Amino acid sequence: MNLDLFNYIEQTLEIYETKKNIYKLIAEEITEYFEDILVKDSGGELSIQYRIKSTESTREKIIRNNLAHIHDDPEDVLRNMRDLIGVRLECMFIQDEAKIYEKIRSIFTKTEDGIFYFDPFMPKIRLNITERQPQKQKNGFGIYKLDGVFLLGREAVLFELQIKAMVNNFWGEIEHKIVYKNSAYVMADQYVTDLMISVKDGLNMIDSQLSVLYNQFKRTDDKKTNNVLSQMSMFLSKMVHDTFAELMMEQIGFVISFRPSCDTLISYLLAKNGGQTYENYGTTMLRVLRLLRSAKQEALRLDEKLEFDGCLASGDPFVNSIANTLSDFADQDFNWHLFCLILFCIGKGQTEKTKLEMLEDYAFYYKDRILSSGAFTVLEQLDPYTCALVKQDLLLSVAQIIRSKQNIKYLCESGMTKISNMLQSFIPLILDNLGNGGDWIEIRESLLYELQSNIE
């Protein structure tokens, strides 16, 4: 063993550790720039992520590429390593990769050396757009991969920008695990090579079919809009259901019925993100598919206890009651547990929220659905104080019903309909009692008891 070599590598890695935070800040600035010029106006069809090379991956690359022999100075190793910072633009379909690349070329128009080009409004981020794209990889497939430079004072920090469709990214991750991270695999193993090519061909076919489906949805005329949006919601709900059903079968050996939870939470997500529109659906679909893929890759556990840190902060008694019911039953009943898991998985946004905050968000949505059903409209004929008091008491009574029934269906679409219908027929009874000289404070206990007793 060449001890000097490994001493050299350790020196390089020590320097790398001291610079990691700087690399992270650079990656964040590059990401923010592309977010601003490309992602934010893409209608959800484009996203961006970055990664900083791990210490172990850096060690492996130094040895694999013999960088210690090429560079005398450890600083030079880091200075010339092109992928310490990796930035990836992920689009929906393979056909979009070329479009994004051409868009970048139209923005990066200035150059000082004829190789690296930059946006006149952001001269410190530069890309080599002179190389032929897509580049051919060792596996024979193409990839849009651009060498980049970030000017940090007098120092130039290299980075790599990739443009990948979802299926290409997914396939790349599989290949990386099977080929590059598997010491038992031999490149000459023709069976594995053929199998990987077959997987890639299958993914390309899926990409093509999804692209046709997506574009067909976008072209549908207005007369069919509601029907198509409903089908799109069902499609996304099925993706959620199938992902969690697969995890359930793998981890606990059976699958329970939970489709109503999927349907409800997709409706919630679409409403939260702006309602039932093609643009919103496209954005939501892309994000949810990524989150589901991440859940499968990370083998999200369905049998582990949920931890709820912090405290409820909404200040709304109804919201607090619903959120408390969800958190209390989450580890007592698997149906409630699964509802919360799905909510936490697909409800992740760009701004990270705690689990309790996500429960509060859903409780606010549930409250809005109940209030907007029309059952409460007739209460407006009461004086404002009595109207507000009756509404609050009815909502809290609904929260008590949900808690006492301990059935997740009351938080799903069918339960919302049942409760709305119940209120629709019950509120006139309240008005009759108040119209005959009754005082709400005096009669509410008996009426609310009757309300809770009559719900199935």
CSV table of C-alpha atoms in Angstrom, one decimal:
chain,number,residue,atom,x,y,z
A,1,MET,CA,0.0,0.0,0.0
A,2,ASN,CA,1.3,3.4,-1.0
A,3,LEU,CA,1.2,5.2,2.4
A,4,ASP,CA,2.3,8.5,0.8
A,5,LEU,CA,-0.7,8.4,-1.6
A,6,PHE,CA,-3.2,8.0,1.3
A,7,ASN,CA,-1.6,10.7,3.3
A,8,TYR,CA,-1.9,12.9,0.3
A,9,ILE,CA,-5.6,12.0,-0.1
A,10,GLU,CA,-6.3,12.7,3.6
A,11,GLN,CA,-4.7,16.1,3.3
A,12,THR,CA,-6.9,16.8,0.3
A,13,LEU,CA,-10.0,15.7,2.1
A,14,GLU,CA,-9.1,17.9,5.2
A,15,ILE,CA,-9.0,20.9,2.9
A,16,TYR,CA,-12.2,19.8,1.3
A,17,GLU,CA,-14.0,19.6,4.7
A,18,THR,CA,-13.0,23.2,5.4
A,19,LYS,CA,-14.5,24.4,2.1
A,20,LYS,CA,-17.7,22.4,2.2
A,21,ASN,CA,-19.8,25.3,3.5
A,22,ILE,CA,-18.4,27.6,0.8
A,23,TYR,CA,-19.4,25.0,-1.8
A,24,LYS,CA,-22.9,24.8,-0.3
A,25,LEU,CA,-23.3,28.6,-0.5
A,26,ILE,CA,-22.2,28.6,-4.1
A,27,ALA,CA,-24.6,25.8,-5.0
A,28,GLU,CA,-27.4,27.6,-3.3
A,29,GLU,CA,-26.6,30.8,-5.3
A,30,ILE,CA,-26.5,28.9,-8.6
A,31,THR,CA,-29.7,27.1,-7.8
A,32,GLU,CA,-31.4,30.4,-6.9
A,33,TYR,CA,-30.3,31.9,-10.2
A,34,PHE,CA,-31.7,29.1,-12.4
A,35,GLU,CA,-34.8,29.0,-10.2
A,36,ASP,CA,-35.3,32.7,-11.2
A,37,ILE,CA,-34.6,32.5,-14.9
A,38,LEU,CA,-36.1,29.1,-15.7
A,39,VAL,CA,-38.0,27.3,-13.0
A,40,LYS,CA,-40.4,29.8,-11.6
A,41,ASP,CA,-42.1,30.4,-15.0
A,42,SER,CA,-42.2,26.8,-16.0
A,43,GLY,CA,-45.7,26.1,-14.6
A,44,GLY,CA,-44.3,23.3,-12.5
A,45,GLU,CA,-42.8,21.4,-15.4
A,46,LEU,CA,-39.3,22.1,-14.2
A,47,SER,CA,-37.5,21.8,-10.9
A,48,ILE,CA,-33.9,22.2,-9.7
A,49,GLN,CA,-31.8,20.4,-7.0
A,50,TYR,CA,-28.2,20.5,-6.0
A,51,ARG,CA,-25.8,18.2,-4.2
A,52,ILE,CA,-22.3,18.6,-2.7
A,53,LYS,CA,-20.1,15.6,-3.3
A,54,SER,CA,-19.7,13.6,-0.1
A,55,THR,CA,-16.2,13.1,1.4
A,56,GLU,CA,-16.3,9.4,0.6
A,57,SER,CA,-17.3,10.0,-3.0
A,58,THR,CA,-14.5,12.5,-3.3
A,59,ARG,CA,-12.0,10.0,-1.9
A,60,GLU,CA,-13.2,7.4,-4.3
A,61,LYS,CA,-12.9,9.7,-7.3
A,62,ILE,CA,-9.3,10.8,-6.3
A,63,ILE,CA,-8.3,7.1,-6.3
A,64,ARG,CA,-10.4,6.0,-9.3
A,65,ASN,CA,-9.1,8.8,-11.6
A,66,ASN,CA,-5.5,8.9,-10.2
A,67,LEU,CA,-5.8,12.6,-9.4
A,68,ALA,CA,-3.1,12.5,-6.8
A,69,HIS,CA,-0.6,11.5,-9.6
A,70,ILE,CA,-2.0,14.2,-11.9
A,71,HIS,CA,-1.8,17.1,-9.4
A,72,ASP,CA,1.1,17.8,-7.1
A,73,ASP,CA,-0.9,20.1,-4.8
A,74,PRO,CA,-4.0,18.9,-2.9
A,75,GLU,CA,-5.5,22.4,-3.6
A,76,ASP,CA,-5.2,21.7,-7.3
A,77,VAL,CA,-7.1,18.4,-7.0
A,78,LEU,CA,-10.1,20.3,-5.6
A,79,ARG,CA,-9.6,23.2,-8.0
A,80,ASN,CA,-9.9,20.9,-11.0
A,81,MET,CA,-12.6,18.5,-9.8
A,82,ARG,CA,-15.5,19.3,-12.0
A,83,ASP,CA,-18.4,17.8,-10.1
A,84,LEU,CA,-17.8,18.7,-6.4
A,85,ILE,CA,-20.9,20.8,-6.9
A,86,GLY,CA,-23.7,19.2,-9.0
A,87,VAL,CA,-26.8,21.1,-10.1
A,88,ARG,CA,-29.6,19.2,-11.8
A,89,LEU,CA,-32.5,20.7,-13.8
A,90,GLU,CA,-35.2,18.1,-13.9
A,91,CYS,CA,-38.0,18.3,-16.5
A,92,MET,CA,-41.0,16.2,-17.1
A,93,PHE,CA,-40.2,14.5,-20.3
A,94,ILE,CA,-37.2,13.5,-22.4
A,95,GLN,CA,-38.2,15.8,-25.3
A,96,ASP,CA,-38.0,18.7,-22.9
A,97,GLU,CA,-34.3,18.3,-22.3
A,98,ALA,CA,-33.2,19.7,-25.6
A,99,LYS,CA,-35.7,22.7,-25.2
A,100,ILE,CA,-34.2,23.6,-21.8
A,101,TYR,CA,-30.7,23.4,-23.2
A,102,GLU,CA,-31.6,25.7,-26.1
A,103,LYS,CA,-33.2,28.1,-23.6
A,104,ILE,CA,-29.9,28.2,-21.6
A,105,ARG,CA,-28.0,28.8,-24.8
A,106,SER,CA,-30.3,31.8,-25.6
A,107,ILE,CA,-29.5,33.3,-22.2
A,108,PHE,CA,-25.8,32.6,-21.9
A,109,THR,CA,-24.7,34.8,-24.9
A,110,LYS,CA,-21.5,36.6,-23.7
A,111,THR,CA,-18.0,35.2,-23.6
A,112,GLU,CA,-14.5,36.3,-22.9
A,113,ASP,CA,-12.6,33.2,-23.9
A,114,GLY,CA,-14.9,31.6,-26.6
A,115,ILE,CA,-15.5,28.6,-24.3
A,116,PHE,CA,-17.4,29.7,-21.2
A,117,TYR,CA,-20.5,31.8,-21.8
A,118,PHE,CA,-22.5,33.8,-19.3
A,119,ASP,CA,-25.7,35.8,-18.9
A,120,PRO,CA,-24.8,39.5,-19.1
A,121,PHE,CA,-26.8,40.0,-15.9
A,122,MET,CA,-25.0,37.3,-14.0
A,123,PRO,CA,-21.3,37.2,-15.2
A,124,LYS,CA,-20.0,35.1,-12.3
A,125,ILE,CA,-21.9,32.0,-13.4
A,126,ARG,CA,-20.5,30.6,-16.6
A,127,LEU,CA,-21.2,27.5,-18.7
A,128,ASN,CA,-19.3,25.7,-21.5
A,129,ILE,CA,-21.9,25.6,-24.2
A,130,THR,CA,-19.3,24.9,-27.0
A,131,GLU,CA,-19.3,21.1,-26.4
A,132,ARG,CA,-21.7,18.9,-28.4
A,133,GLN,CA,-24.8,18.0,-26.5
A,134,PRO,CA,-26.1,15.6,-25.4
A,135,GLN,CA,-22.8,14.0,-24.5
A,136,LYS,CA,-22.4,10.3,-24.9
A,137,GLN,CA,-21.8,8.4,-21.6
A,138,LYS,CA,-19.8,5.3,-21.1
A,139,ASN,CA,-23.0,3.3,-21.2
A,140,GLY,CA,-23.8,4.6,-24.7
A,141,PHE,CA,-26.7,6.8,-23.7
A,142,GLY,CA,-26.8,10.6,-24.1
A,143,ILE,CA,-26.9,13.1,-21.3
A,144,TYR,CA,-27.1,16.9,-21.3
A,145,LYS,CA,-24.1,17.8,-19.0
A,146,LEU,CA,-22.5,21.2,-19.0
A,147,ASP,CA,-19.2,22.2,-17.3
A,148,GLY,CA,-19.7,25.3,-15.2
A,149,VAL,CA,-17.5,27.9,-13.5
A,150,PHE,CA,-18.5,30.1,-10.5
A,151,LEU,CA,-16.2,33.1,-10.1
A,152,LEU,CA,-15.5,33.6,-6.4
A,153,GLY,CA,-13.2,36.7,-6.3
A,154,ARG,CA,-10.0,35.6,-8.0
A,155,GLU,CA,-10.9,31.9,-7.6
A,156,ALA,CA,-12.9,29.9,-10.1
A,157,VAL,CA,-15.0,27.1,-8.6
A,158,LEU,CA,-16.1,24.4,-11.0
A,159,PHE,CA,-19.5,22.8,-11.0
A,160,GLU,CA,-21.5,20.5,-13.2
A,161,LEU,CA,-25.0,21.3,-14.6
A,162,GLN,CA,-27.2,18.4,-15.8
A,163,ILE,CA,-30.5,18.5,-17.5
A,164,LYS,CA,-32.5,15.3,-17.0
A,165,ALA,CA,-36.1,14.2,-17.5
A,166,MET,CA,-37.7,12.3,-14.7
A,167,VAL,CA,-37.3,8.9,-16.2
A,168,ASN,CA,-33.7,9.5,-17.1
A,169,ASN,CA,-33.0,10.6,-13.6
A,170,PHE,CA,-34.8,7.6,-12.2
A,171,TRP,CA,-32.8,5.3,-14.5
A,172,GLY,CA,-29.6,7.0,-13.7
A,173,GLU,CA,-30.1,6.4,-10.0
A,174,ILE,CA,-30.8,2.7,-10.6
A,175,GLU,CA,-27.7,2.4,-12.8
A,176,HIS,CA,-25.6,4.1,-10.2
A,177,LYS,CA,-26.6,1.7,-7.5
A,178,ILE,CA,-26.3,-1.4,-9.7
A,179,VAL,CA,-23.1,-0.6,-11.6
A,180,TYR,CA,-21.0,2.0,-9.8
A,181,LYS,CA,-21.9,1.2,-6.2
A,182,ASN,CA,-21.9,-2.6,-6.6
A,183,SER,CA,-18.5,-4.1,-6.3
A,184,ALA,CA,-19.8,-7.5,-7.3
A,185,TYR,CA,-20.9,-6.3,-10.7
A,186,VAL,CA,-18.5,-6.8,-13.6
A,187,MET,CA,-18.9,-4.6,-16.6
A,188,ALA,CA,-18.4,-7.6,-18.9
A,189,ASP,CA,-21.5,-9.2,-17.4
A,190,GLN,CA,-23.6,-9.1,-20.6
A,191,TYR,CA,-26.7,-10.2,-18.9
A,192,VAL,CA,-26.8,-7.2,-16.5
A,193,THR,CA,-25.9,-4.9,-19.4
A,194,ASP,CA,-28.7,-6.2,-21.5
A,195,LEU,CA,-31.1,-6.0,-18.6
A,196,MET,CA,-30.2,-2.3,-17.9
A,197,ILE,CA,-30.8,-1.5,-21.6
A,198,SER,CA,-34.2,-3.2,-21.4
A,199,VAL,CA,-35.1,-1.2,-18.4
A,200,LYS,CA,-34.0,2.0,-20.1
A,201,ASP,CA,-36.1,1.2,-23.2
A,202,GLY,CA,-39.1,0.5,-21.0
A,203,LEU,CA,-38.7,3.8,-19.2
A,204,ASN,CA,-38.4,5.6,-22.5
A,205,MET,CA,-41.7,4.1,-23.6
A,206,ILE,CA,-43.4,5.2,-20.3
A,207,ASP,CA,-42.0,8.7,-20.9
A,208,SER,CA,-43.5,8.8,-24.4
A,209,GLN,CA,-46.9,7.6,-23.2
A,210,LEU,CA,-47.0,10.0,-20.3
A,211,SER,CA,-46.0,12.8,-22.6
A,212,VAL,CA,-48.9,12.0,-25.0
A,213,LEU,CA,-51.3,11.8,-22.1
A,214,TYR,CA,-50.1,15.1,-20.5
A,215,ASN,CA,-50.2,17.0,-23.8
A,216,GLN,CA,-53.7,15.6,-24.6
A,217,PHE,CA,-54.9,16.9,-21.2
A,218,LYS,CA,-53.5,20.3,-22.0
A,219,ARG,CA,-55.2,20.4,-25.4
A,220,THR,CA,-58.7,19.3,-24.2
A,221,ASP,CA,-61.4,21.9,-25.0
A,222,ASP,CA,-63.2,23.8,-22.3
A,223,LYS,CA,-66.4,21.7,-22.6
A,224,LYS,CA,-64.6,18.6,-21.2
A,225,THR,CA,-62.5,20.5,-18.6
A,226,ASN,CA,-64.3,19.3,-15.5
A,227,ASN,CA,-64.4,15.7,-16.6
A,228,VAL,CA,-60.8,15.7,-17.6
A,229,LEU,CA,-59.7,17.4,-14.4
A,230,SER,CA,-61.6,14.8,-12.4
A,231,GLN,CA,-59.8,12.0,-14.4
A,232,MET,CA,-56.5,13.7,-13.7
A,233,SER,CA,-57.2,13.8,-10.0
A,234,MET,CA,-58.2,10.1,-10.1
A,235,PHE,CA,-54.9,9.3,-11.9
A,236,LEU,CA,-52.8,11.1,-9.3
A,237,SER,CA,-54.8,9.6,-6.5
A,238,LYS,CA,-54.1,6.1,-8.0
A,239,MET,CA,-50.4,6.9,-8.1
A,240,VAL,CA,-50.5,7.7,-4.4
A,241,HIS,CA,-52.5,4.6,-3.6
A,242,ASP,CA,-50.3,2.3,-5.6
A,243,THR,CA,-47.1,3.6,-4.1
A,244,PHE,CA,-48.4,3.2,-0.5
A,245,ALA,CA,-50.0,-0.2,-1.3
A,246,GLU,CA,-46.7,-1.5,-2.5
A,247,LEU,CA,-44.9,-0.2,0.6
A,248,MET,CA,-47.7,-1.7,2.7
A,249,MET,CA,-47.4,-5.1,1.1
A,250,GLU,CA,-43.6,-5.1,1.4
A,251,GLN,CA,-43.5,-4.0,5.0
A,252,ILE,CA,-46.6,-5.5,6.7
A,253,GLY,CA,-47.7,-8.2,4.3
A,254,PHE,CA,-51.2,-7.1,3.5
A,255,VAL,CA,-53.1,-4.1,2.0
A,256,ILE,CA,-56.1,-2.4,3.7
A,257,SER,CA,-58.7,-0.2,1.9
A,258,PHE,CA,-57.5,3.4,1.9
A,259,ARG,CA,-58.5,4.8,-1.5
A,260,PRO,CA,-60.9,7.4,0.1
A,261,SER,CA,-57.9,8.9,2.0
A,262,CYS,CA,-55.9,9.2,-1.2
A,263,ASP,CA,-58.8,10.9,-3.1
A,264,THR,CA,-59.4,13.3,-0.3
A,265,LEU,CA,-55.8,14.3,0.2
A,266,ILE,CA,-55.3,14.9,-3.5
A,267,SER,CA,-58.3,17.1,-3.6
A,268,TYR,CA,-56.9,18.9,-0.5
A,269,LEU,CA,-53.5,19.4,-2.2
A,270,LEU,CA,-55.0,20.7,-5.4
A,271,ALA,CA,-57.2,23.2,-3.5
A,272,LYS,CA,-54.3,24.3,-1.3
A,273,ASN,CA,-52.1,24.9,-4.4
A,274,GLY,CA,-54.7,27.0,-6.3
A,275,GLY,CA,-57.7,24.8,-7.3
A,276,GLN,CA,-58.6,22.5,-10.2
A,277,THR,CA,-56.8,23.9,-13.2
A,278,TYR,CA,-54.5,22.3,-15.8
A,279,GLU,CA,-51.6,24.4,-14.7
A,280,ASN,CA,-52.1,23.6,-11.0
A,281,TYR,CA,-52.5,19.9,-11.8
A,282,GLY,CA,-49.3,19.9,-13.8
A,283,THR,CA,-47.4,21.5,-11.0
A,284,THR,CA,-49.0,19.2,-8.4
A,285,MET,CA,-48.5,16.1,-10.4
A,286,LEU,CA,-44.8,16.7,-11.0
A,287,ARG,CA,-44.2,17.5,-7.3
A,288,VAL,CA,-46.2,14.5,-6.0
A,289,LEU,CA,-44.5,12.1,-8.4
A,290,ARG,CA,-41.1,13.2,-7.2
A,291,LEU,CA,-42.2,12.9,-3.5
A,292,LEU,CA,-43.6,9.4,-4.1
A,293,ARG,CA,-40.5,8.3,-5.9
A,294,SER,CA,-38.4,9.6,-3.0
A,295,ALA,CA,-40.7,7.7,-0.5
A,296,LYS,CA,-40.1,4.5,-2.4
A,297,GLN,CA,-36.3,5.0,-2.8
A,298,GLU,CA,-36.0,5.8,0.9
A,299,ALA,CA,-38.3,2.9,1.8
A,300,LEU,CA,-40.6,5.1,3.9
A,301,ARG,CA,-41.6,3.1,6.9
A,302,LEU,CA,-45.4,2.6,7.5
A,303,ASP,CA,-45.0,0.8,10.8
A,304,GLU,CA,-43.0,3.4,12.8
A,305,LYS,CA,-44.5,5.7,15.4
A,306,LEU,CA,-45.1,9.3,14.4
A,307,GLU,CA,-43.5,11.9,16.5
A,308,PHE,CA,-45.3,15.2,16.9
A,309,ASP,CA,-42.9,17.9,18.2
A,310,GLY,CA,-44.0,21.4,19.2
A,311,CYS,CA,-47.5,22.6,19.9
A,312,LEU,CA,-50.6,23.7,18.0
A,313,ALA,CA,-50.5,27.4,17.2
A,314,SER,CA,-53.6,28.1,15.1
A,315,GLY,CA,-55.6,29.6,17.9
A,316,ASP,CA,-58.7,28.1,16.3
A,317,PRO,CA,-60.7,25.8,18.6
A,318,PHE,CA,-62.1,23.7,15.8
A,319,VAL,CA,-58.7,23.4,14.0
A,320,ASN,CA,-57.0,22.5,17.2
A,321,SER,CA,-59.6,19.8,17.9
A,322,ILE,CA,-59.3,18.2,14.5
A,323,ALA,CA,-55.5,18.3,14.6
A,324,ASN,CA,-55.4,16.9,18.1
A,325,THR,CA,-57.7,14.0,17.0
A,326,LEU,CA,-55.5,13.2,14.1
A,327,SER,CA,-52.3,13.2,16.1
A,328,ASP,CA,-53.9,11.3,19.0
A,329,PHE,CA,-55.3,8.5,16.8
A,330,ALA,CA,-52.3,8.3,14.4
A,331,ASP,CA,-50.6,5.6,16.4
A,332,GLN,CA,-53.8,3.9,17.7
A,333,ASP,CA,-55.5,3.1,14.4
A,334,PHE,CA,-53.6,2.2,11.2
A,335,ASN,CA,-56.2,3.9,9.0
A,336,TRP,CA,-55.5,7.2,10.8
A,337,HIS,CA,-51.8,6.5,10.8
A,338,LEU,CA,-51.9,5.9,7.0
A,339,PHE,CA,-53.9,9.1,6.4
A,340,CYS,CA,-51.3,11.1,8.3
A,341,LEU,CA,-48.4,9.4,6.5
A,342,ILE,CA,-49.8,10.2,3.1
A,343,LEU,CA,-50.5,13.8,4.2
A,344,PHE,CA,-47.0,14.3,5.4
A,345,CYS,CA,-45.5,12.6,2.3
A,346,ILE,CA,-47.4,14.5,-0.5
A,347,GLY,CA,-47.9,17.7,1.6
A,348,LYS,CA,-44.2,18.6,1.7
A,349,GLY,CA,-43.7,22.0,0.1
A,350,GLN,CA,-40.8,24.4,-0.6
A,351,THR,CA,-41.2,25.7,2.9
A,352,GLU,CA,-40.8,22.9,5.4
A,353,LYS,CA,-43.6,22.6,7.9
A,354,THR,CA,-43.8,20.5,11.1
A,355,LYS,CA,-46.2,17.6,11.2
A,356,LEU,CA,-48.5,19.5,13.5
A,357,GLU,CA,-48.5,22.5,11.1
A,358,MET,CA,-49.5,20.2,8.3
A,359,LEU,CA,-52.3,18.7,10.4
A,360,GLU,CA,-53.5,22.3,11.1
A,361,ASP,CA,-53.4,23.1,7.4
A,362,TYR,CA,-55.7,20.1,6.6
A,363,ALA,CA,-58.0,21.0,9.5
A,364,PHE,CA,-58.4,24.6,8.1
A,365,TYR,CA,-59.2,23.0,4.7
A,366,TYR,CA,-61.8,20.7,6.3
A,367,LYS,CA,-63.4,23.7,8.1
A,368,ASP,CA,-63.6,25.7,4.9
A,369,ARG,CA,-65.3,22.7,3.2
A,370,ILE,CA,-67.9,22.4,5.9
A,371,LEU,CA,-68.6,26.1,6.0
A,372,SER,CA,-68.8,26.5,2.2
A,373,SER,CA,-71.3,23.6,1.9
A,374,GLY,CA,-74.2,26.1,2.2
A,375,ALA,CA,-75.6,24.7,5.4
A,376,PHE,CA,-74.5,27.7,7.4
A,377,THR,CA,-75.9,30.4,5.0
A,378,VAL,CA,-79.3,30.5,6.6
A,379,LEU,CA,-77.7,31.5,10.0
A,380,GLU,CA,-76.9,34.9,8.5
A,381,GLN,CA,-80.5,36.0,9.3
A,382,LEU,CA,-79.6,35.9,13.1
A,383,ASP,CA,-77.9,38.8,14.8
A,384,PRO,CA,-74.1,38.8,14.3
A,385,TYR,CA,-73.3,37.7,17.9
A,386,THR,CA,-75.7,34.8,17.9
A,387,CYS,CA,-74.8,33.8,14.4
A,388,ALA,CA,-71.1,33.6,15.3
A,389,LEU,CA,-71.8,31.7,18.5
A,390,VAL,CA,-74.1,29.1,16.8
A,391,LYS,CA,-71.5,28.5,14.1
A,392,GLN,CA,-68.7,28.0,16.6
A,393,ASP,CA,-70.8,25.6,18.7
A,394,LEU,CA,-71.8,23.6,15.6
A,395,LEU,CA,-68.3,23.3,14.4
A,396,LEU,CA,-67.0,22.2,17.8
A,397,SER,CA,-69.9,19.7,17.9
A,398,VAL,CA,-68.7,18.3,14.5
A,399,ALA,CA,-65.2,18.0,15.9
A,400,GLN,CA,-66.6,16.1,18.9
A,401,ILE,CA,-68.5,13.8,16.5
A,402,ILE,CA,-65.3,13.0,14.5
A,403,ARG,CA,-63.4,12.3,17.7
A,404,SER,CA,-66.2,10.1,19.2
A,405,LYS,CA,-66.7,8.1,16.0
A,406,GLN,CA,-63.0,7.4,15.6
A,407,ASN,CA,-63.5,6.6,12.0
A,408,ILE,CA,-61.3,8.2,9.4
A,409,LYS,CA,-64.1,8.3,6.9
A,410,TYR,CA,-65.5,11.4,8.7
A,411,LEU,CA,-62.4,13.3,7.6
A,412,CYS,CA,-62.8,12.1,4.0
A,413,GLU,CA,-65.1,13.2,1.2
A,414,SER,CA,-68.0,10.9,2.1
A,415,GLY,CA,-67.8,12.1,5.7
A,416,MET,CA,-67.8,15.7,4.7
A,417,THR,CA,-70.9,15.1,2.6
A,418,LYS,CA,-72.6,13.2,5.4
A,419,ILE,CA,-71.9,16.0,8.0
A,420,SER,CA,-72.9,18.8,5.5
A,421,ASN,CA,-76.2,17.0,4.8
A,422,MET,CA,-76.8,16.6,8.5
A,423,LEU,CA,-76.2,20.3,9.2
A,424,GLN,CA,-78.4,21.2,6.2
A,425,SER,CA,-81.4,19.5,7.8
A,426,PHE,CA,-80.5,20.3,11.4
A,427,ILE,CA,-79.9,24.1,11.3
A,428,PRO,CA,-83.5,24.9,10.4
A,429,LEU,CA,-84.5,23.2,13.7
A,430,ILE,CA,-82.2,25.6,15.5
A,431,LEU,CA,-83.8,28.6,13.7
A,432,ASP,CA,-87.3,27.4,14.6
A,433,ASN,CA,-86.4,27.2,18.3
A,434,LEU,CA,-84.7,30.6,18.2
A,435,GLY,CA,-87.7,32.1,16.3
A,436,ASN,CA,-90.1,30.9,19.0
A,437,GLY,CA,-88.4,32.9,21.6
A,438,GLY,CA,-85.6,30.5,22.6
A,439,ASP,CA,-82.2,31.6,23.8
A,440,TRP,CA,-79.2,29.8,22.3
A,441,ILE,CA,-77.3,29.7,25.5
A,442,GLU,CA,-80.3,27.9,27.1
A,443,ILE,CA,-81.2,25.5,24.4
A,444,ARG,CA,-77.9,24.6,22.8
A,445,GLU,CA,-76.9,21.7,25.1
A,446,SER,CA,-80.0,19.7,24.3
A,447,LEU,CA,-79.9,20.5,20.6
A,448,LEU,CA,-76.2,19.7,20.2
A,449,TYR,CA,-76.8,16.5,22.1
A,450,GLU,CA,-79.5,15.6,19.6
A,451,LEU,CA,-77.2,16.5,16.7
A,452,GLN,CA,-74.4,14.2,17.9
A,453,SER,CA,-76.9,11.4,18.6
A,454,ASN,CA,-78.4,11.4,15.2
A,455,ILE,CA,-75.2,11.0,13.1
A,456,GLU,CA,-74.6,7.5,11.9
